Coordinates of C-alpha atoms in Angstrom, one line a residue:
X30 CA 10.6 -48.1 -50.8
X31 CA 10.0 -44.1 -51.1
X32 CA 6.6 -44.9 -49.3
X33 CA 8.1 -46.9 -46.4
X34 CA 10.6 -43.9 -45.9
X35 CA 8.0 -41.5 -45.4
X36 CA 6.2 -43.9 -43.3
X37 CA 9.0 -43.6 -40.7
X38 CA 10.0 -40.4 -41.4
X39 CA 6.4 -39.0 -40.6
X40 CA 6.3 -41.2 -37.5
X41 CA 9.3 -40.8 -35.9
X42 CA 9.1 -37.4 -36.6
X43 CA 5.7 -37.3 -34.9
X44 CA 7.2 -39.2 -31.5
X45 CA 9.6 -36.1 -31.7
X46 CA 6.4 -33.9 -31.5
X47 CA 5.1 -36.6 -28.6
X48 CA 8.7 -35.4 -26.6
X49 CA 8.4 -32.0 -27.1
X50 CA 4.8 -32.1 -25.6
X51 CA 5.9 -34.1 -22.6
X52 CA 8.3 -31.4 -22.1
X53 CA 5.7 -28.7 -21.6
X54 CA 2.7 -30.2 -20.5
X55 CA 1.4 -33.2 -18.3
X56 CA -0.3 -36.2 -19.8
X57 CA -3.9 -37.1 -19.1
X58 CA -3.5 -40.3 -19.4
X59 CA -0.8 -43.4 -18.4
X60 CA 1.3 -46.1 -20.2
X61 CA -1.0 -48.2 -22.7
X62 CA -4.2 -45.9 -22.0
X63 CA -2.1 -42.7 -23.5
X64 CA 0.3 -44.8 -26.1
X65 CA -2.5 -46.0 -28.2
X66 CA -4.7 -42.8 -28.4
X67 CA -1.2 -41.8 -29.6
X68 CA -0.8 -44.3 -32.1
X69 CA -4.4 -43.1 -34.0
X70 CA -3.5 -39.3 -34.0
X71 CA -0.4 -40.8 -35.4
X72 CA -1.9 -42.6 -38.7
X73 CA -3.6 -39.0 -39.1
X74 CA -0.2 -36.8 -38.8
X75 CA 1.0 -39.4 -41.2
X76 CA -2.5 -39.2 -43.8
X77 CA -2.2 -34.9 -43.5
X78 CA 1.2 -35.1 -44.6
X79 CA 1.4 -36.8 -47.3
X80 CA -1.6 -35.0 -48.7
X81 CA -0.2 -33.4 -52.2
X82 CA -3.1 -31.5 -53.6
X83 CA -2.4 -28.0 -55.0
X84 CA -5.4 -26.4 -53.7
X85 CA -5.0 -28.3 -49.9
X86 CA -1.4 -27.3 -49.3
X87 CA -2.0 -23.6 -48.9
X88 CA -4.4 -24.8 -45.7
X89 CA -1.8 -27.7 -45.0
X90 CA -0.1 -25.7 -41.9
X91 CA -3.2 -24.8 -40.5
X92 CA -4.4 -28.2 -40.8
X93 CA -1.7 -29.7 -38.9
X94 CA -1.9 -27.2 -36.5
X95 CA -5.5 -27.7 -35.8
X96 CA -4.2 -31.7 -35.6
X97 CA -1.5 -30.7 -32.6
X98 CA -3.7 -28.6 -30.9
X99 CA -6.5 -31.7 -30.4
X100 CA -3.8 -33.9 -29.7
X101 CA -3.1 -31.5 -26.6
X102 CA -6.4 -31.5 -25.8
X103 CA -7.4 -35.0 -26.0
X104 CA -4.1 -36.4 -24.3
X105 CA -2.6 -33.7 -22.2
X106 CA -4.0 -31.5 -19.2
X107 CA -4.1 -27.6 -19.1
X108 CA -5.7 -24.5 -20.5
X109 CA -7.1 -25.5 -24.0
X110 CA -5.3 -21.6 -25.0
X111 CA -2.2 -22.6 -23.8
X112 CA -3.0 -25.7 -25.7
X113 CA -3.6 -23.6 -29.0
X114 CA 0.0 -21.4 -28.4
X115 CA 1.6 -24.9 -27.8
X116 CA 0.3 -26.5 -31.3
X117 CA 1.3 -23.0 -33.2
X118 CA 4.9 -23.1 -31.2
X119 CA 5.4 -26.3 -31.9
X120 CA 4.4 -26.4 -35.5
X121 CA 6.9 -23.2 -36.0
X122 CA 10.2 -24.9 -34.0
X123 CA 9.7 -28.2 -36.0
X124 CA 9.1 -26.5 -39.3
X125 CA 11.9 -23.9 -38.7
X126 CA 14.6 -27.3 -37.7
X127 CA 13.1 -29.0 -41.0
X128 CA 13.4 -26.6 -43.5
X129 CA 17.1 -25.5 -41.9
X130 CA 18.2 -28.8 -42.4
X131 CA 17.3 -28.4 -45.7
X132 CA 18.6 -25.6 -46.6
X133 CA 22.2 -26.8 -44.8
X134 CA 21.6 -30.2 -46.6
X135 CA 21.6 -27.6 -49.7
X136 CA 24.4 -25.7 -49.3
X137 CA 27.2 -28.4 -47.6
X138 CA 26.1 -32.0 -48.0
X139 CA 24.9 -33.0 -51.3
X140 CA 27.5 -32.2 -53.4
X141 CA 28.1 -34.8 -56.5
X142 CA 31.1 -36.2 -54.8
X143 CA 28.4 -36.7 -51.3
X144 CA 26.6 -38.1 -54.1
X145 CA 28.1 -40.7 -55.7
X146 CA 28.9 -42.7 -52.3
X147 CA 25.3 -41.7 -50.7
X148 CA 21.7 -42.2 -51.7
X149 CA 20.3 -38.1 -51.7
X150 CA 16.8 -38.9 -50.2
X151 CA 17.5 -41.4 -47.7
X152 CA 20.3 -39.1 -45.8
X153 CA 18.5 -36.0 -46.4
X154 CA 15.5 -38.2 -44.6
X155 CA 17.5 -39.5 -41.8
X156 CA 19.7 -36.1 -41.0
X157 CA 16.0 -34.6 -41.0
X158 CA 14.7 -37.2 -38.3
X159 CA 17.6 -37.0 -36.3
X160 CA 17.6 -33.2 -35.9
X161 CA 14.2 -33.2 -35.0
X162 CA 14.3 -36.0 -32.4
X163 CA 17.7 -34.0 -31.0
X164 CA 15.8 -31.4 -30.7
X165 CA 13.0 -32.6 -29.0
X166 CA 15.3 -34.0 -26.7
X167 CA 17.0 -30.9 -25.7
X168 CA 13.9 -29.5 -25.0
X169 CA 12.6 -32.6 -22.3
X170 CA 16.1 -31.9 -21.3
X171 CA 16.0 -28.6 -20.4
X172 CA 12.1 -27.8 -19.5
X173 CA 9.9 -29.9 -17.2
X174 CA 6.1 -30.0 -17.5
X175 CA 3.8 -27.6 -14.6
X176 CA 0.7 -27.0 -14.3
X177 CA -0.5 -23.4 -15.8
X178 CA -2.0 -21.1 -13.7
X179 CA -5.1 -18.7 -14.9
X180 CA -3.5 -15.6 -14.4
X181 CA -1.1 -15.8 -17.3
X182 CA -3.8 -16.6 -19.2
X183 CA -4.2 -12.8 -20.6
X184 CA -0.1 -13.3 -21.5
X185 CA -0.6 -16.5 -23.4
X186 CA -2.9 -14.6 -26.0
X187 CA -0.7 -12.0 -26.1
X188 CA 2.7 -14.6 -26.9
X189 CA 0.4 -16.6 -29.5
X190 CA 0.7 -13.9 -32.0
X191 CA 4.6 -14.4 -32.8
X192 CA 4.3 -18.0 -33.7
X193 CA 1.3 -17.3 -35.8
X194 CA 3.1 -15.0 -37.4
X195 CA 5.9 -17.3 -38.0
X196 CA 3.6 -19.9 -39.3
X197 CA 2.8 -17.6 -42.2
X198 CA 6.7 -16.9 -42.6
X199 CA 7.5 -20.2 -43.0
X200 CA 4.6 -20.9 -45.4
X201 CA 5.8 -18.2 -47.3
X202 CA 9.6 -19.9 -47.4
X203 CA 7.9 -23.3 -48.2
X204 CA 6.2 -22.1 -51.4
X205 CA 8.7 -19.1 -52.4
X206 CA 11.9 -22.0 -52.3
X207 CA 10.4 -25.3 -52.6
X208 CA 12.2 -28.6 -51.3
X209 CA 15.4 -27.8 -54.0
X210 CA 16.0 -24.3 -53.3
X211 CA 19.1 -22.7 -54.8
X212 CA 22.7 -22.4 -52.8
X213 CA 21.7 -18.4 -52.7
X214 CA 18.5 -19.2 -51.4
X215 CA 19.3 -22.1 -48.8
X216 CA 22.1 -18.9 -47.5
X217 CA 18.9 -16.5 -47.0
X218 CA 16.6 -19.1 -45.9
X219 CA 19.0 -20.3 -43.6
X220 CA 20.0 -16.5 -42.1
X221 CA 16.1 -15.9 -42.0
X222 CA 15.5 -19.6 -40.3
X223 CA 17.7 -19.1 -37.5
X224 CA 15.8 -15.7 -36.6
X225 CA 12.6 -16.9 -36.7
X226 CA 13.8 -19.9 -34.3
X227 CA 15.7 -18.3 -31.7
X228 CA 12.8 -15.6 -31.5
X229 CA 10.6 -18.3 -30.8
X230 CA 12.6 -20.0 -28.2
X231 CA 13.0 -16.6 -26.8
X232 CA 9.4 -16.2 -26.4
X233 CA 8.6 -19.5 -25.3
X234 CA 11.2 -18.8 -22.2
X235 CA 10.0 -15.4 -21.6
X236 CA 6.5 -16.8 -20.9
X237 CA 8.0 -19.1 -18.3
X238 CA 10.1 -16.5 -16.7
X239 CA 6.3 -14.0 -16.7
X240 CA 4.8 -17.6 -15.7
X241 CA 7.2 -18.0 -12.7
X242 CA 7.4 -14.0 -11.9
X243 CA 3.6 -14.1 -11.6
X244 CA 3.8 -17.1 -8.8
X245 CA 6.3 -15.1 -6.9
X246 CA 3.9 -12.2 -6.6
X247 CA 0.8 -14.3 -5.8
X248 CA 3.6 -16.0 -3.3
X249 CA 4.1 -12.8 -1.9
X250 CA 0.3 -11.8 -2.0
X251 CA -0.2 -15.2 0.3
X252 CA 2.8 -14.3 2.8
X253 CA 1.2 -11.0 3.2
X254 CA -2.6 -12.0 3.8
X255 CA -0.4 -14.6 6.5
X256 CA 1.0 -11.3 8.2
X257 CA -2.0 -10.0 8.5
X258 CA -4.1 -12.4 10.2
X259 CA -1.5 -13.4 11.9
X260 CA -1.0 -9.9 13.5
X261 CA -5.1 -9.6 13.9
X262 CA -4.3 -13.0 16.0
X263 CA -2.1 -11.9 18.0
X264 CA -4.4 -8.6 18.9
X265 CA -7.4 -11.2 19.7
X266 CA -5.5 -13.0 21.6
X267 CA -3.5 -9.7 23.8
X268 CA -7.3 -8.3 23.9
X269 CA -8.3 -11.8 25.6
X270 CA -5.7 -12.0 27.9
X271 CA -6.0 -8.4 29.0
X272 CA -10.0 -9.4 29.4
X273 CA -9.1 -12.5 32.0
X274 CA -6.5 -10.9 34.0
X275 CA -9.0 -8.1 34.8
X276 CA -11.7 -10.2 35.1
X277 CA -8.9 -12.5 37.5
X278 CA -8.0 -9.0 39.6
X279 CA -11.9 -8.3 40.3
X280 CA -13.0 -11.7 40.9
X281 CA -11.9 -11.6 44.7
X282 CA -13.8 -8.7 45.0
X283 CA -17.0 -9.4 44.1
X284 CA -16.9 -12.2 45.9
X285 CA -16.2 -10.3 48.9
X286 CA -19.2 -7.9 47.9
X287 CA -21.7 -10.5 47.2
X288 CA -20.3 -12.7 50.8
X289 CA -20.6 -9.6 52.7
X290 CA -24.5 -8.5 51.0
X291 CA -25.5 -12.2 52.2
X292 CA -24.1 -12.5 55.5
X293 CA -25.8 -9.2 56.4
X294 CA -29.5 -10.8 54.9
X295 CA -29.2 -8.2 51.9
X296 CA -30.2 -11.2 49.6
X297 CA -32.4 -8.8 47.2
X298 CA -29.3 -6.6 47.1
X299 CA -26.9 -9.7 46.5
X300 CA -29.2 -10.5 43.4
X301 CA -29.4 -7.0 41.9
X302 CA -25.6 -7.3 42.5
X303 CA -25.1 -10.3 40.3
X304 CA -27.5 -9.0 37.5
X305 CA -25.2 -5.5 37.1
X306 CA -22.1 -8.1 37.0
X307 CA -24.2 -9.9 34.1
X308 CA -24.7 -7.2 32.5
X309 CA -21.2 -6.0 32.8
X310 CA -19.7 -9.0 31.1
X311 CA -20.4 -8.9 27.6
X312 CA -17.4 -9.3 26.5
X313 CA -16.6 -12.8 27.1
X314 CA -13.4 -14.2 26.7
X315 CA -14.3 -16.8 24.3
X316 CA -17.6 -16.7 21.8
X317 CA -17.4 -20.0 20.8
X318 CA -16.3 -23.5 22.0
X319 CA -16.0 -26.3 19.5
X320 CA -13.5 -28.2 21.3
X321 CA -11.0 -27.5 18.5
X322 CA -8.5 -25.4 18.8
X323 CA -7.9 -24.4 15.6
X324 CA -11.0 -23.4 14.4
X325 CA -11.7 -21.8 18.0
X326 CA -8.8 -19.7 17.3
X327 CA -9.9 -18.3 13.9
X328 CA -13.5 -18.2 15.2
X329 CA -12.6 -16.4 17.7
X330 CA -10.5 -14.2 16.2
X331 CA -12.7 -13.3 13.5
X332 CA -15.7 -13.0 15.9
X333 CA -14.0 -10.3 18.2
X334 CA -12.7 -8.2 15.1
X335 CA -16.4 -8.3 13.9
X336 CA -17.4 -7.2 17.1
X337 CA -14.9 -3.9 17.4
X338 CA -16.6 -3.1 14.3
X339 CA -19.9 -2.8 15.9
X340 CA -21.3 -6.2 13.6
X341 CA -23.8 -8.4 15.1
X342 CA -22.0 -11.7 14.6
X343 CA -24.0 -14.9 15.6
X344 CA -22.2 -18.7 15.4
X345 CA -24.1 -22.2 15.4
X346 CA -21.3 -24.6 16.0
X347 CA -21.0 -28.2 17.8
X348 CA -18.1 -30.5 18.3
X349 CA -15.7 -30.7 16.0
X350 CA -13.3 -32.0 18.2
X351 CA -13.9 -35.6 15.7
X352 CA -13.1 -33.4 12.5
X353 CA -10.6 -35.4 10.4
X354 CA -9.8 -32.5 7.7
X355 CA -6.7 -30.6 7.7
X356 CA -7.3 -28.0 10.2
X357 CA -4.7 -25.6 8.1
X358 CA -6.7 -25.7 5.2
X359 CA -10.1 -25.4 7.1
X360 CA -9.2 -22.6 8.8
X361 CA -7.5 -20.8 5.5
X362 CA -11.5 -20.9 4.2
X363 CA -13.0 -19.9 7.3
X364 CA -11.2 -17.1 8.0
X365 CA -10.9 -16.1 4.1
X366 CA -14.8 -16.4 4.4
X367 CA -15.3 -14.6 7.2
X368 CA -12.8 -11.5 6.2
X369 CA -15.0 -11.2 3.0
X370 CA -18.0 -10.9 5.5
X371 CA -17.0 -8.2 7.8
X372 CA -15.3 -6.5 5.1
X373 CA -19.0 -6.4 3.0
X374 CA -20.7 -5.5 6.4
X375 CA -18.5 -2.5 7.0
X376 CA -19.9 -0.9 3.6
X377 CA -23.0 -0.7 5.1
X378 CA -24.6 1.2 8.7
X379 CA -24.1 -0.2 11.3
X380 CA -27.5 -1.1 12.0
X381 CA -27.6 -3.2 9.5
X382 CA -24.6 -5.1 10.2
X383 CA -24.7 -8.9 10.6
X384 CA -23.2 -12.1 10.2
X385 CA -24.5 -15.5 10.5
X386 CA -21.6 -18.6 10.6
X387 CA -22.7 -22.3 10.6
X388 CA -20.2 -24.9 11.4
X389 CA -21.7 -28.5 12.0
X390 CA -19.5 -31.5 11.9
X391 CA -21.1 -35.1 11.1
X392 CA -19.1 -37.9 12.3
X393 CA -18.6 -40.6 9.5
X394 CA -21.5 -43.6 10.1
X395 CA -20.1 -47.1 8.7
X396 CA -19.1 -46.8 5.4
X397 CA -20.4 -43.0 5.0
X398 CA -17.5 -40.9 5.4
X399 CA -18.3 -38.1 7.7
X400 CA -18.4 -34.3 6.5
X401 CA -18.7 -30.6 7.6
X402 CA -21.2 -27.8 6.9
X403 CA -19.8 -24.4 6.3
X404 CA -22.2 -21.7 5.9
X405 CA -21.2 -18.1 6.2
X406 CA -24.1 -15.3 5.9
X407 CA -23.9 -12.0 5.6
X408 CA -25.6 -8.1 5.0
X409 CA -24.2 -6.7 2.1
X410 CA -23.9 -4.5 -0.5
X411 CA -24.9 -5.4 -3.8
X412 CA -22.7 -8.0 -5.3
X413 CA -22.0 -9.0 -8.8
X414 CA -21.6 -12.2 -9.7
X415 CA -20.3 -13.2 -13.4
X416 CA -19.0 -16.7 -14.5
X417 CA -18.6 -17.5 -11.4
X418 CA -16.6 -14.8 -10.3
X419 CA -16.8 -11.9 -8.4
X420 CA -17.1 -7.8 -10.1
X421 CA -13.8 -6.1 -7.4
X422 CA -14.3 -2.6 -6.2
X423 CA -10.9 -2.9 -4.7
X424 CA -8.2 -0.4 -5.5
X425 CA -5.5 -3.2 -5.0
X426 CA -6.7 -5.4 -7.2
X427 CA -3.6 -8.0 -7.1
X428 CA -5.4 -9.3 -3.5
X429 CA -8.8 -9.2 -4.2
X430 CA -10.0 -12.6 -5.5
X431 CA -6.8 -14.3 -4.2
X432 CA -8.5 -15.0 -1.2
X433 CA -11.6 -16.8 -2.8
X434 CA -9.4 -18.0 -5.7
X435 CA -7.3 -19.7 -2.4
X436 CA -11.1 -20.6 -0.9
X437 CA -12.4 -22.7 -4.1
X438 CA -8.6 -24.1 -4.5
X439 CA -8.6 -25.4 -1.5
X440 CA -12.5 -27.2 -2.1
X441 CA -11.8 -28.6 -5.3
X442 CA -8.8 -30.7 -4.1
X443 CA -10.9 -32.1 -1.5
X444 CA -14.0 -32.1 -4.1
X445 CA -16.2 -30.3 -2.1
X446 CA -19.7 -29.1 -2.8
X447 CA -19.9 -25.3 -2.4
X448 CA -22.3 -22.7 -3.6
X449 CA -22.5 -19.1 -3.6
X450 CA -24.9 -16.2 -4.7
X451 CA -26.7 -12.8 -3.7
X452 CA -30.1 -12.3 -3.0
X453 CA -32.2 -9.7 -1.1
X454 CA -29.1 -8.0 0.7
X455 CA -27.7 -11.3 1.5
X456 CA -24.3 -13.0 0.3
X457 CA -24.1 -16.9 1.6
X458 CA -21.5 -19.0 0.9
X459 CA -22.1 -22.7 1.8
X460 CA -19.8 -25.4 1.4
X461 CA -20.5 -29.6 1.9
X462 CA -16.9 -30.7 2.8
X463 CA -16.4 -34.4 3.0
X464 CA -13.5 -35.8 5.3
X465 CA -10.8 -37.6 3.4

């Protein structure tokens, strides 16, 4: 009987554990696939606690800890440290509930008159589940899962110190009181329970009020890059109308020039004419014609500001007008690719400024989806490249990276190949983008 008690004590206090997780992070996994991978981590949260050994139950918290935190990893998504501050949280808020119960079990319920009508274990058992399922159910209640972003990475490290602490706190308790501690002791234990919960719960909500502050900013840091290129749009596009309404108001004029050279036979004059005019009109009102608006915007765009900063900028495009990927998140990398570019160029003289952009579409062929080439060159500085990430020299450090962080973002949803490195002056970043 005693063993079949713990039996569904241990597991229904595990399915609170199961709750709790679901409350915080999303699953991997879906109905039976996730249930029975359950079920196995299960039989082992049942097999660690019911290990008695003298020697084993000084490790036995860190043991079960270790247990939570590969259950996270195995069935739930996320950042395998937000994983390990999850296990150590979780470990702490169900310990903390357990033992309180205890301790209030202690002090108010099992008097000798509770007693006599009552069997001791097998209320203290099902209070205990009951508490702990309530719990977890508050918890679903009130928090739903997200997904965690890297830059409160650095915070979770910081936050995993208090319930590691606690851990120790309430091993402490655990060996100091036993499961029959005195009415004095359940009154401290209790006093000293209650702190370390609500300081837990506290720190658990302030990292998703530092989670959610951080999006804000990075929010913010996104609505401000949009105001920028959105006012270096609008100066392309003033500096290209201004360009075809003089090019409109001289047109009649040298045609009345060139009419009048040829009806007086001054046909060498009429040529040398047209070759000044040539020369004249370097500045063209588009660079480059891909028979997409979109990307002739941002190409264009990016093109003339390269230009006004004396930066050789070459395209090889064709028609993209057949393109079937989101033109808003296309032209987010190009032009995130192409500020990086001039903004490396400008570090160096400007003889040495240049910029090579490749954008080839190829339409989809039977059953071969089709795809697009991206391939931004550039001069450049030196450039250090670590894990994948690249060294800042920026004084505002809150938007360098976004951009590129934005750039592979936006690749990996549509699992795109894409490489990057520095070599001989160079930075190229190509990407292999299939259509959806």
């Amino acid at each position: 009987m005693e063993y079949a008690v713990d039996i569904v004590f241990h597991s229904l206090q595990y399915l609170a554990i199961i709750v709790f997780f679901d409350a915080f992070v999303l699953r991997k996994y879906q109905a039976d696939s996730f249930w029975w991978r359950v079920a196995v981590f299960g039989a082992a949260f049942h097999v660690l606690s019911q290990v008695n050994n003298d020697f084993f139950k000084y490790f036995q918290a860190l043991a079960m800890v270790l247990l939570l935190y590969v259950v996270l990893w195995v069935l739930y998504k996320g950042d395998p440290l937000y994983h390990l501050f999850l296990s150590c949280m979780t470990y702490t808020l169900f310990c903390a509930v357990d033992y309180l119960i205890i301790f209030f079990a202690q002090m108010f319920c099992l008097t000798d008159s509770f007693q006599q009508h009552y069997d001791r274990v097998t209320t203290q058992v099902f209070i205990r589940i009951l508490s702990a399922l309530s719990f977890a159910f508050f918890a679903s209640l009130f928090h739903k899962p997200a997904d965690e972003g890297k830059s409160i990475r650095k915070w979770t490290l910081v936050s995993l110190l208090f319930p590691l602490s606690s851990i120790f706190l309430l091993t402490f308790f655990y060996h100091a009181f036993g499961d029959a501690p005195t009415s004095e002791e359940s009154l401290y234990g209790v006093i000293a329970l209650c702190l370390i919960g609500v300081c837990n719960i506290a720190v658990l909500f302030s990292r998703d009020y530092l989670k959610k502050s951080i999006r804000e900013h990075e929010m913010l840091v996104v609505l401000k890059e949009r105001e920028r290129t959105q006012k270096e749009s609008i100066t392309a596009l003033s500096a290209a109308y201004r360009t075809q309404r003089k090019m409109t108001h001289d047109f009649q004029k040298h045609l009345s020039v060139l009419s009048g050279l040829l009806e007086n036979g001054n046909a060498r004059q009429a040529s040398s004419y047209l070759s000044q005019l040539r020369r004249d009109s370097t500045e063209r009102i588009l660079l480059v014609d891909t028979h997409h608006a979109a990307i002739d915007a941002i190409l264009n765009q990016k093109g003339m500001a390269a230009q006004q900063k004396k930066i050789d900028i070459r395209f090889e495009v064709n028609d993209l007008s057949g393109m079937k990927i989101k033109e808003t998140d296309c032209t987010v990398v190009l032009g995130n690719l192409l500020d990086n570019a001039i903004e490396a160029c400008e570090k160096l003289p400007e003889c040495e400024r240049w910029i090579q952009v490749s954008v080839i579409h190829t339409p989809a062929e039977g059953e071969e989806p089709g795809s697009l080439f991206l391939s931004v060159l550039n001069a450049s500085p030196f450039v250090k490249i670590s894990s994948g990430q690249i060294a800042t020299t920026k004084q505002n450090a809150s938007f360098h990276g976004f951009g590129l962080r934005n750039v592979r973002d936006i690749l990996k949803k549509y699992q795109a190949d894409y490489d990057f490195h520095y070599e001989n002056g160079q930075f190229v970043f190509s990407v292999e983008w299939p259509e959806c």
